[in-house]
Amino acid sequence: MFDIPVADAAMFVGAVGALVPMWRAHGTDCRVRIGHGAMAVSMVAMMIPGVPTGIHLLGGAVLIALAVFVTGETMHRRTAIPCAVDLTAMGVLLLLAPTSAPAPAASAPGPGQAPSGHHHGGAGISTDWLPLVVLVCWALLTLHLFRSTPRRERRSGVKTAAAGSALMILGMAPMAV
């Protein structure tokens, strides 16, 4: 029926997840809305083929800066802190994405050719697991923030923020695996 790659579908779900808390934003600060809007734009930018890696690195740095902006002088801590967690985790994943992408297979140098690249003796430490660790920590922290809110204070805003975070985690999963 539709020929949509799984990664693009997951990122679309993540973009929707970034917008979900804005849907119930009657009790949130303008800073939180800006943060969620930036995450939605970032998720949509990941779906565009051929975007230079530098754009994603810049986006990751902007998301981390927005996490600091969101938590500054806001009255709505119950929505600002989960938003800051989402911004930070997504920003870190964007910063790690270029380093976790599989490198093209290098051909062995022929006779008389020096190996290309900067090599030290021994195998290097692989960082392929770092995005997965960030994703798992993001999920656990989101669950903790939701569960630590007293049941009587879990209004629709807290539930909506947790649902949006879960959708964004799902959307960023293809980057981590």
Short mmCIF file of N, CA and C in Angstrom, two decimals, residues 12-168:
data_model
loop_
_atom_site.label_atom_id
_atom_site.label_comp_id
_atom_site.label_asym_id
_atom_site.label_seq_id
_atom_site.Cartn_x
_atom_site.Cartn_y
_atom_site.Cartn_z
N PHE A 12 8.45 10.10 11.89
CA PHE A 12 7.18 10.82 11.79
C PHE A 12 6.41 10.69 13.10
N VAL A 13 6.40 9.50 13.67
CA VAL A 13 5.75 9.28 14.97
C VAL A 13 6.43 10.16 16.03
N GLY A 14 7.75 10.27 15.96
CA GLY A 14 8.48 11.12 16.90
C GLY A 14 8.12 12.59 16.74
N ALA A 15 7.95 13.04 15.49
CA ALA A 15 7.55 14.44 15.24
C ALA A 15 6.16 14.70 15.81
N VAL A 16 5.26 13.74 15.64
CA VAL A 16 3.92 13.86 16.23
C VAL A 16 4.04 13.90 17.75
N GLY A 17 4.92 13.05 18.30
CA GLY A 17 5.14 13.03 19.74
C GLY A 17 5.65 14.36 20.27
N ALA A 18 6.46 15.05 19.47
CA ALA A 18 6.95 16.36 19.90
C ALA A 18 5.82 17.39 19.92
N LEU A 19 4.83 17.20 19.06
CA LEU A 19 3.72 18.15 19.00
C LEU A 19 2.59 17.83 19.98
N VAL A 20 2.53 16.59 20.46
CA VAL A 20 1.44 16.18 21.37
C VAL A 20 1.36 17.07 22.62
N PRO A 21 2.46 17.37 23.30
CA PRO A 21 2.34 18.25 24.49
C PRO A 21 1.86 19.66 24.14
N MET A 22 2.07 20.10 22.91
CA MET A 22 1.60 21.42 22.51
C MET A 22 0.09 21.42 22.32
N TRP A 23 -0.46 20.27 22.04
CA TRP A 23 -1.90 20.14 21.85
C TRP A 23 -2.63 20.46 23.14
N ARG A 24 -2.08 20.05 24.26
CA ARG A 24 -2.67 20.31 25.57
C ARG A 24 -1.85 21.38 26.29
N ALA A 25 -1.43 22.40 25.58
CA ALA A 25 -0.49 23.37 26.12
C ALA A 25 -1.13 24.52 26.88
N HIS A 26 -2.38 24.38 27.29
CA HIS A 26 -3.03 25.49 27.97
C HIS A 26 -2.39 25.81 29.32
N GLY A 27 -1.66 24.89 29.91
CA GLY A 27 -1.04 25.13 31.20
C GLY A 27 0.47 25.19 31.13
N THR A 28 1.04 25.33 29.94
CA THR A 28 2.49 25.32 29.83
C THR A 28 3.01 26.70 29.48
N ASP A 29 4.27 26.86 29.71
CA ASP A 29 4.97 28.10 29.44
C ASP A 29 5.30 28.20 27.95
N CYS A 30 5.49 29.40 27.47
CA CYS A 30 5.86 29.63 26.07
C CYS A 30 7.20 28.97 25.75
N ARG A 31 8.10 28.93 26.73
CA ARG A 31 9.41 28.31 26.51
C ARG A 31 9.27 26.82 26.20
N VAL A 32 8.35 26.16 26.87
CA VAL A 32 8.12 24.73 26.64
C VAL A 32 7.57 24.53 25.24
N ARG A 33 6.69 25.40 24.81
CA ARG A 33 6.14 25.32 23.44
C ARG A 33 7.25 25.49 22.41
N ILE A 34 8.15 26.42 22.65
CA ILE A 34 9.28 26.62 21.73
C ILE A 34 10.13 25.37 21.67
N GLY A 35 10.40 24.77 22.82
CA GLY A 35 11.20 23.55 22.87
C GLY A 35 10.56 22.41 22.09
N HIS A 36 9.26 22.21 22.29
CA HIS A 36 8.58 21.14 21.57
C HIS A 36 8.51 21.42 20.07
N GLY A 37 8.35 22.67 19.71
CA GLY A 37 8.37 23.02 18.29
C GLY A 37 9.72 22.73 17.65
N ALA A 38 10.78 23.04 18.38
CA ALA A 38 12.13 22.77 17.87
C ALA A 38 12.37 21.27 17.71
N MET A 39 11.85 20.48 18.65
CA MET A 39 12.02 19.02 18.52
C MET A 39 11.25 18.49 17.31
N ALA A 40 10.07 19.03 17.06
CA ALA A 40 9.28 18.59 15.89
C ALA A 40 10.01 18.95 14.60
N VAL A 41 10.55 20.16 14.53
CA VAL A 41 11.31 20.57 13.34
C VAL A 41 12.53 19.68 13.15
N SER A 42 13.19 19.35 14.24
CA SER A 42 14.36 18.48 14.18
C SER A 42 14.01 17.08 13.65
N MET A 43 12.88 16.54 14.12
CA MET A 43 12.45 15.21 13.66
C MET A 43 12.10 15.24 12.18
N VAL A 44 11.44 16.31 11.73
CA VAL A 44 11.09 16.41 10.31
C VAL A 44 12.37 16.56 9.47
N ALA A 45 13.35 17.32 9.97
CA ALA A 45 14.61 17.49 9.24
C ALA A 45 15.35 16.17 9.08
N MET A 46 15.18 15.26 10.04
CA MET A 46 15.85 13.96 9.92
C MET A 46 15.24 13.10 8.82
N MET A 47 14.00 13.39 8.45
CA MET A 47 13.34 12.60 7.41
C MET A 47 13.71 13.08 6.00
N ILE A 48 14.30 14.26 5.89
CA ILE A 48 14.66 14.81 4.58
C ILE A 48 15.97 14.17 4.13
N PRO A 49 15.94 13.50 2.97
CA PRO A 49 17.18 12.87 2.50
C PRO A 49 18.19 13.92 2.00
N GLY A 50 19.45 13.63 2.22
CA GLY A 50 20.52 14.47 1.71
C GLY A 50 20.85 15.69 2.55
N VAL A 51 20.31 15.79 3.75
CA VAL A 51 20.63 16.92 4.63
C VAL A 51 22.06 16.71 5.14
N PRO A 52 22.90 17.74 5.03
CA PRO A 52 24.28 17.58 5.51
C PRO A 52 24.35 17.27 7.00
N THR A 53 25.37 16.54 7.38
CA THR A 53 25.57 16.14 8.77
C THR A 53 25.71 17.35 9.68
N GLY A 54 26.29 18.41 9.17
CA GLY A 54 26.48 19.62 9.96
C GLY A 54 25.17 20.22 10.46
N ILE A 55 24.12 20.07 9.67
CA ILE A 55 22.81 20.59 10.08
C ILE A 55 22.32 19.83 11.31
N HIS A 56 22.49 18.50 11.32
CA HIS A 56 22.07 17.71 12.47
C HIS A 56 22.92 18.01 13.70
N LEU A 57 24.21 18.25 13.50
CA LEU A 57 25.07 18.63 14.63
C LEU A 57 24.64 19.97 15.20
N LEU A 58 24.35 20.93 14.32
CA LEU A 58 23.88 22.23 14.77
C LEU A 58 22.54 22.09 15.48
N GLY A 59 21.66 21.26 14.94
CA GLY A 59 20.37 21.02 15.57
C GLY A 59 20.51 20.42 16.95
N GLY A 60 21.45 19.48 17.12
CA GLY A 60 21.70 18.88 18.43
C GLY A 60 22.17 19.91 19.44
N ALA A 61 23.07 20.79 19.00
CA ALA A 61 23.56 21.84 19.90
C ALA A 61 22.45 22.82 20.27
N VAL A 62 21.60 23.14 19.31
CA VAL A 62 20.49 24.06 19.57
C VAL A 62 19.50 23.42 20.56
N LEU A 63 19.22 22.13 20.39
CA LEU A 63 18.29 21.46 21.30
C LEU A 63 18.83 21.44 22.73
N ILE A 64 20.12 21.21 22.88
CA ILE A 64 20.70 21.22 24.22
C ILE A 64 20.65 22.63 24.82
N ALA A 65 20.91 23.65 24.01
CA ALA A 65 20.80 25.03 24.49
C ALA A 65 19.35 25.35 24.87
N LEU A 66 18.40 24.85 24.11
CA LEU A 66 16.99 25.07 24.43
C LEU A 66 16.60 24.38 25.75
N ALA A 67 17.26 23.28 26.07
CA ALA A 67 16.98 22.62 27.35
C ALA A 67 17.30 23.54 28.52
N VAL A 68 18.38 24.29 28.40
CA VAL A 68 18.73 25.25 29.43
C VAL A 68 17.72 26.40 29.42
N PHE A 69 17.33 26.85 28.24
CA PHE A 69 16.36 27.94 28.10
C PHE A 69 15.01 27.56 28.70
N VAL A 70 14.57 26.33 28.48
CA VAL A 70 13.26 25.88 28.95
C VAL A 70 13.19 25.88 30.47
N THR A 71 14.27 25.51 31.12
CA THR A 71 14.24 25.40 32.58
C THR A 71 14.51 26.72 33.29
N GLY A 72 14.87 27.74 32.56
CA GLY A 72 15.16 29.02 33.19
C GLY A 72 13.90 29.82 33.48
N GLU A 73 13.71 30.23 34.71
CA GLU A 73 12.63 31.09 35.16
C GLU A 73 11.25 30.69 34.63
N THR A 74 10.91 29.44 34.73
CA THR A 74 9.59 29.00 34.30
C THR A 74 8.75 28.66 35.52
N MET A 75 7.47 28.88 35.40
CA MET A 75 6.58 28.61 36.52
C MET A 75 6.04 27.18 36.47
N HIS A 76 6.13 26.55 35.35
CA HIS A 76 5.51 25.24 35.16
C HIS A 76 6.58 24.16 35.13
N ARG A 77 7.09 23.80 36.28
CA ARG A 77 8.17 22.81 36.39
C ARG A 77 7.72 21.41 35.93
N ARG A 78 6.46 21.07 36.13
CA ARG A 78 6.00 19.72 35.77
C ARG A 78 6.03 19.48 34.28
N THR A 79 5.96 20.54 33.49
CA THR A 79 6.07 20.38 32.04
C THR A 79 7.45 20.78 31.54
N ALA A 80 8.14 21.68 32.24
CA ALA A 80 9.45 22.15 31.79
C ALA A 80 10.53 21.09 31.97
N ILE A 81 10.50 20.38 33.07
CA ILE A 81 11.56 19.39 33.31
C ILE A 81 11.47 18.22 32.33
N PRO A 82 10.29 17.63 32.09
CA PRO A 82 10.24 16.58 31.06
C PRO A 82 10.63 17.10 29.68
N CYS A 83 10.27 18.34 29.37
CA CYS A 83 10.66 18.92 28.08
C CYS A 83 12.18 19.06 28.00
N ALA A 84 12.80 19.51 29.09
CA ALA A 84 14.26 19.65 29.11
C ALA A 84 14.95 18.30 28.96
N VAL A 85 14.38 17.27 29.57
CA VAL A 85 14.94 15.91 29.42
C VAL A 85 14.84 15.47 27.96
N ASP A 86 13.69 15.71 27.34
CA ASP A 86 13.51 15.35 25.94
C ASP A 86 14.48 16.11 25.04
N LEU A 87 14.60 17.41 25.28
CA LEU A 87 15.51 18.23 24.47
C LEU A 87 16.96 17.76 24.61
N THR A 88 17.37 17.50 25.84
CA THR A 88 18.75 17.08 26.08
C THR A 88 19.04 15.73 25.43
N ALA A 89 18.15 14.76 25.64
CA ALA A 89 18.38 13.43 25.08
C ALA A 89 18.39 13.47 23.56
N MET A 90 17.43 14.19 22.97
CA MET A 90 17.40 14.26 21.51
C MET A 90 18.62 14.99 20.97
N GLY A 91 19.04 16.05 21.67
CA GLY A 91 20.24 16.78 21.24
C GLY A 91 21.49 15.91 21.31
N VAL A 92 21.63 15.15 22.38
CA VAL A 92 22.80 14.26 22.50
C VAL A 92 22.76 13.19 21.41
N LEU A 93 21.58 12.64 21.13
CA LEU A 93 21.49 11.64 20.07
C LEU A 93 21.84 12.23 18.71
N LEU A 94 21.45 13.47 18.47
CA LEU A 94 21.82 14.11 17.20
C LEU A 94 23.32 14.36 17.13
N LEU A 95 23.92 14.71 18.25
CA LEU A 95 25.37 14.92 18.25
C LEU A 95 26.13 13.61 18.08
N LEU A 96 25.56 12.52 18.57
CA LEU A 96 26.22 11.21 18.45
C LEU A 96 25.95 10.53 17.12
N ALA A 97 24.91 10.94 16.42
CA ALA A 97 24.50 10.24 15.20
C ALA A 97 25.60 10.14 14.15
N PRO A 98 26.31 11.22 13.83
CA PRO A 98 27.35 11.08 12.81
C PRO A 98 28.48 10.15 13.23
N THR A 99 28.75 10.08 14.53
CA THR A 99 29.83 9.21 14.98
C THR A 99 29.39 7.76 15.06
N SER A 100 28.09 7.52 15.18
CA SER A 100 27.62 6.15 15.29
C SER A 100 27.22 5.57 13.95
N ALA A 101 27.24 6.39 12.89
CA ALA A 101 26.90 5.88 11.57
C ALA A 101 27.99 4.93 11.10
N PRO A 102 27.60 3.85 10.42
CA PRO A 102 28.60 2.90 9.97
C PRO A 102 29.52 3.54 8.94
N ALA A 103 30.80 3.33 9.13
CA ALA A 103 31.80 3.87 8.20
C ALA A 103 31.87 2.98 6.97
N PRO A 104 32.13 3.57 5.80
CA PRO A 104 32.25 2.75 4.61
C PRO A 104 33.45 1.81 4.74
N ALA A 105 33.30 0.65 4.18
CA ALA A 105 34.37 -0.34 4.26
C ALA A 105 35.58 0.14 3.47
N ALA A 106 36.71 0.15 4.12
CA ALA A 106 37.94 0.58 3.47
C ALA A 106 38.60 -0.62 2.80
N SER A 107 39.07 -0.38 1.61
CA SER A 107 39.76 -1.47 0.92
C SER A 107 41.20 -1.54 1.43
N ALA A 108 41.74 -2.71 1.41
CA ALA A 108 43.10 -2.91 1.88
C ALA A 108 44.07 -2.24 0.92
N PRO A 109 45.10 -1.59 1.46
CA PRO A 109 46.07 -0.93 0.57
C PRO A 109 46.84 -1.95 -0.24
N GLY A 110 47.11 -1.57 -1.45
CA GLY A 110 47.86 -2.46 -2.34
C GLY A 110 49.34 -2.40 -2.03
N PRO A 111 50.13 -3.18 -2.77
CA PRO A 111 51.58 -3.16 -2.51
C PRO A 111 52.15 -1.79 -2.81
N GLY A 112 52.95 -1.29 -1.91
CA GLY A 112 53.60 -0.01 -2.09
C GLY A 112 52.72 1.17 -1.67
N GLN A 113 51.49 0.92 -1.20
CA GLN A 113 50.61 2.01 -0.77
C GLN A 113 50.57 2.03 0.75
N ALA A 114 50.58 3.22 1.29
CA ALA A 114 50.48 3.37 2.73
C ALA A 114 49.00 3.35 3.13
N PRO A 115 48.70 2.79 4.29
CA PRO A 115 47.31 2.81 4.73
C PRO A 115 46.84 4.25 4.95
N SER A 116 45.62 4.54 4.52
CA SER A 116 45.10 5.89 4.68
C SER A 116 44.48 6.05 6.07
N GLY A 117 44.40 7.30 6.52
CA GLY A 117 43.77 7.57 7.81
C GLY A 117 44.79 7.59 8.93
N HIS A 118 44.33 7.94 10.09
CA HIS A 118 45.17 8.06 11.28
C HIS A 118 44.97 6.81 12.12
N HIS A 119 45.99 6.00 12.23
CA HIS A 119 45.88 4.73 12.95
C HIS A 119 46.92 4.64 14.05
N HIS A 120 46.49 4.15 15.18
CA HIS A 120 47.40 3.82 16.27
C HIS A 120 47.40 2.31 16.38
N GLY A 121 48.36 1.78 17.06
CA GLY A 121 48.41 0.34 17.24
C GLY A 121 47.25 -0.15 18.10
N GLY A 122 46.70 -1.29 17.79
CA GLY A 122 45.60 -1.87 18.57
C GLY A 122 44.24 -1.37 18.11
N ALA A 123 43.24 -2.02 18.61
CA ALA A 123 41.87 -1.66 18.24
C ALA A 123 41.38 -0.51 19.10
N GLY A 124 40.60 0.37 18.51
CA GLY A 124 40.02 1.50 19.23
C GLY A 124 38.78 1.06 20.00
N ILE A 125 38.34 1.92 20.90
CA ILE A 125 37.12 1.65 21.66
C ILE A 125 35.93 2.02 20.80
N SER A 126 35.02 1.12 20.67
CA SER A 126 33.82 1.36 19.88
C SER A 126 32.81 2.17 20.69
N THR A 127 32.19 3.15 20.05
CA THR A 127 31.17 3.97 20.71
C THR A 127 29.79 3.71 20.12
N ASP A 128 29.61 2.60 19.43
CA ASP A 128 28.34 2.30 18.81
C ASP A 128 27.22 2.10 19.83
N TRP A 129 27.56 1.80 21.07
CA TRP A 129 26.57 1.54 22.10
C TRP A 129 26.09 2.81 22.79
N LEU A 130 26.78 3.93 22.63
CA LEU A 130 26.41 5.16 23.32
C LEU A 130 25.00 5.65 22.98
N PRO A 131 24.59 5.70 21.70
CA PRO A 131 23.21 6.14 21.43
C PRO A 131 22.16 5.24 22.08
N LEU A 132 22.42 3.96 22.13
CA LEU A 132 21.47 3.05 22.78
C LEU A 132 21.39 3.33 24.28
N VAL A 133 22.52 3.62 24.90
CA VAL A 133 22.53 3.96 26.33
C VAL A 133 21.75 5.25 26.58
N VAL A 134 21.93 6.24 25.71
CA VAL A 134 21.20 7.50 25.86
C VAL A 134 19.70 7.25 25.72
N LEU A 135 19.31 6.43 24.75
CA LEU A 135 17.89 6.14 24.53
C LEU A 135 17.28 5.42 25.73
N VAL A 136 17.99 4.45 26.28
CA VAL A 136 17.48 3.72 27.44
C VAL A 136 17.40 4.64 28.66
N CYS A 137 18.41 5.47 28.87
CA CYS A 137 18.37 6.42 30.00
C CYS A 137 17.23 7.41 29.83
N TRP A 138 16.99 7.85 28.61
CA TRP A 138 15.88 8.77 28.32
C TRP A 138 14.55 8.11 28.70
N ALA A 139 14.38 6.87 28.28
CA ALA A 139 13.13 6.16 28.59
C ALA A 139 12.97 5.97 30.10
N LEU A 140 14.03 5.58 30.78
CA LEU A 140 13.94 5.37 32.22
C LEU A 140 13.68 6.67 32.98
N LEU A 141 14.31 7.75 32.56
CA LEU A 141 14.10 9.03 33.21
C LEU A 141 12.68 9.55 32.97
N THR A 142 12.16 9.35 31.77
CA THR A 142 10.78 9.74 31.47
C THR A 142 9.81 8.96 32.34
N LEU A 143 10.05 7.67 32.46
CA LEU A 143 9.18 6.84 33.31
C LEU A 143 9.27 7.28 34.77
N HIS A 144 10.48 7.59 35.23
CA HIS A 144 10.67 8.05 36.61
C HIS A 144 9.93 9.37 36.85
N LEU A 145 10.05 10.32 35.92
CA LEU A 145 9.38 11.60 36.09
C LEU A 145 7.86 11.43 36.15
N PHE A 146 7.33 10.53 35.34
CA PHE A 146 5.89 10.29 35.35
C PHE A 146 5.46 9.62 36.65
N ARG A 147 6.20 8.59 37.04
CA ARG A 147 5.83 7.83 38.25
C ARG A 147 6.06 8.62 39.53
N SER A 148 7.01 9.56 39.52
CA SER A 148 7.29 10.33 40.73
C SER A 148 6.28 11.45 40.96
N THR A 149 5.48 11.75 39.95
CA THR A 149 4.41 12.73 40.14
C THR A 149 3.29 12.08 40.93
N PRO A 150 2.89 12.68 42.03
CA PRO A 150 1.80 12.07 42.81
C PRO A 150 0.55 11.86 41.95
N ARG A 151 -0.12 10.76 42.20
CA ARG A 151 -1.28 10.37 41.39
C ARG A 151 -2.33 11.48 41.32
N ARG A 152 -2.53 12.19 42.42
CA ARG A 152 -3.55 13.24 42.44
C ARG A 152 -3.14 14.45 41.60
N GLU A 153 -1.84 14.57 41.30
CA GLU A 153 -1.35 15.69 40.51
C GLU A 153 -1.09 15.32 39.05
N ARG A 154 -1.38 14.10 38.67
CA ARG A 154 -1.17 13.66 37.28
C ARG A 154 -2.34 14.13 36.42
N ARG A 155 -2.35 15.39 36.18
CA ARG A 155 -3.38 15.93 35.30
C ARG A 155 -3.04 15.58 33.87
N SER A 156 -3.89 16.03 32.98
CA SER A 156 -3.70 15.67 31.57
C SER A 156 -2.37 16.19 31.03
N GLY A 157 -1.85 17.32 31.56
CA GLY A 157 -0.58 17.85 31.07
C GLY A 157 0.58 16.91 31.32
N VAL A 158 0.62 16.30 32.50
CA VAL A 158 1.70 15.37 32.84
C VAL A 158 1.56 14.10 32.00
N LYS A 159 0.35 13.61 31.85
CA LYS A 159 0.11 12.42 31.04
C LYS A 159 0.43 12.68 29.58
N THR A 160 0.04 13.85 29.09
CA THR A 160 0.31 14.20 27.70
C THR A 160 1.81 14.34 27.45
N ALA A 161 2.52 14.95 28.37
CA ALA A 161 3.97 15.08 28.23
C ALA A 161 4.65 13.72 28.21
N ALA A 162 4.19 12.81 29.06
CA ALA A 162 4.77 11.46 29.09
C ALA A 162 4.46 10.71 27.80
N ALA A 163 3.26 10.86 27.28
CA ALA A 163 2.91 10.20 26.02
C ALA A 163 3.73 10.77 24.87
N GLY A 164 3.91 12.09 24.85
CA GLY A 164 4.74 12.70 23.81
C GLY A 164 6.18 12.24 23.90
N SER A 165 6.70 12.13 25.11
CA SER A 165 8.07 11.65 25.30
C SER A 165 8.21 10.22 24.80
N ALA A 166 7.23 9.39 25.10
CA ALA A 166 7.28 7.99 24.64
C ALA A 166 7.29 7.92 23.12
N LEU A 167 6.49 8.75 22.47
CA LEU A 167 6.47 8.75 21.01
C LEU A 167 7.79 9.26 20.43
N MET A 168 8.40 10.27 21.08
CA MET A 168 9.69 10.77 20.60
C MET A 168 10.79 9.72 20.80
#
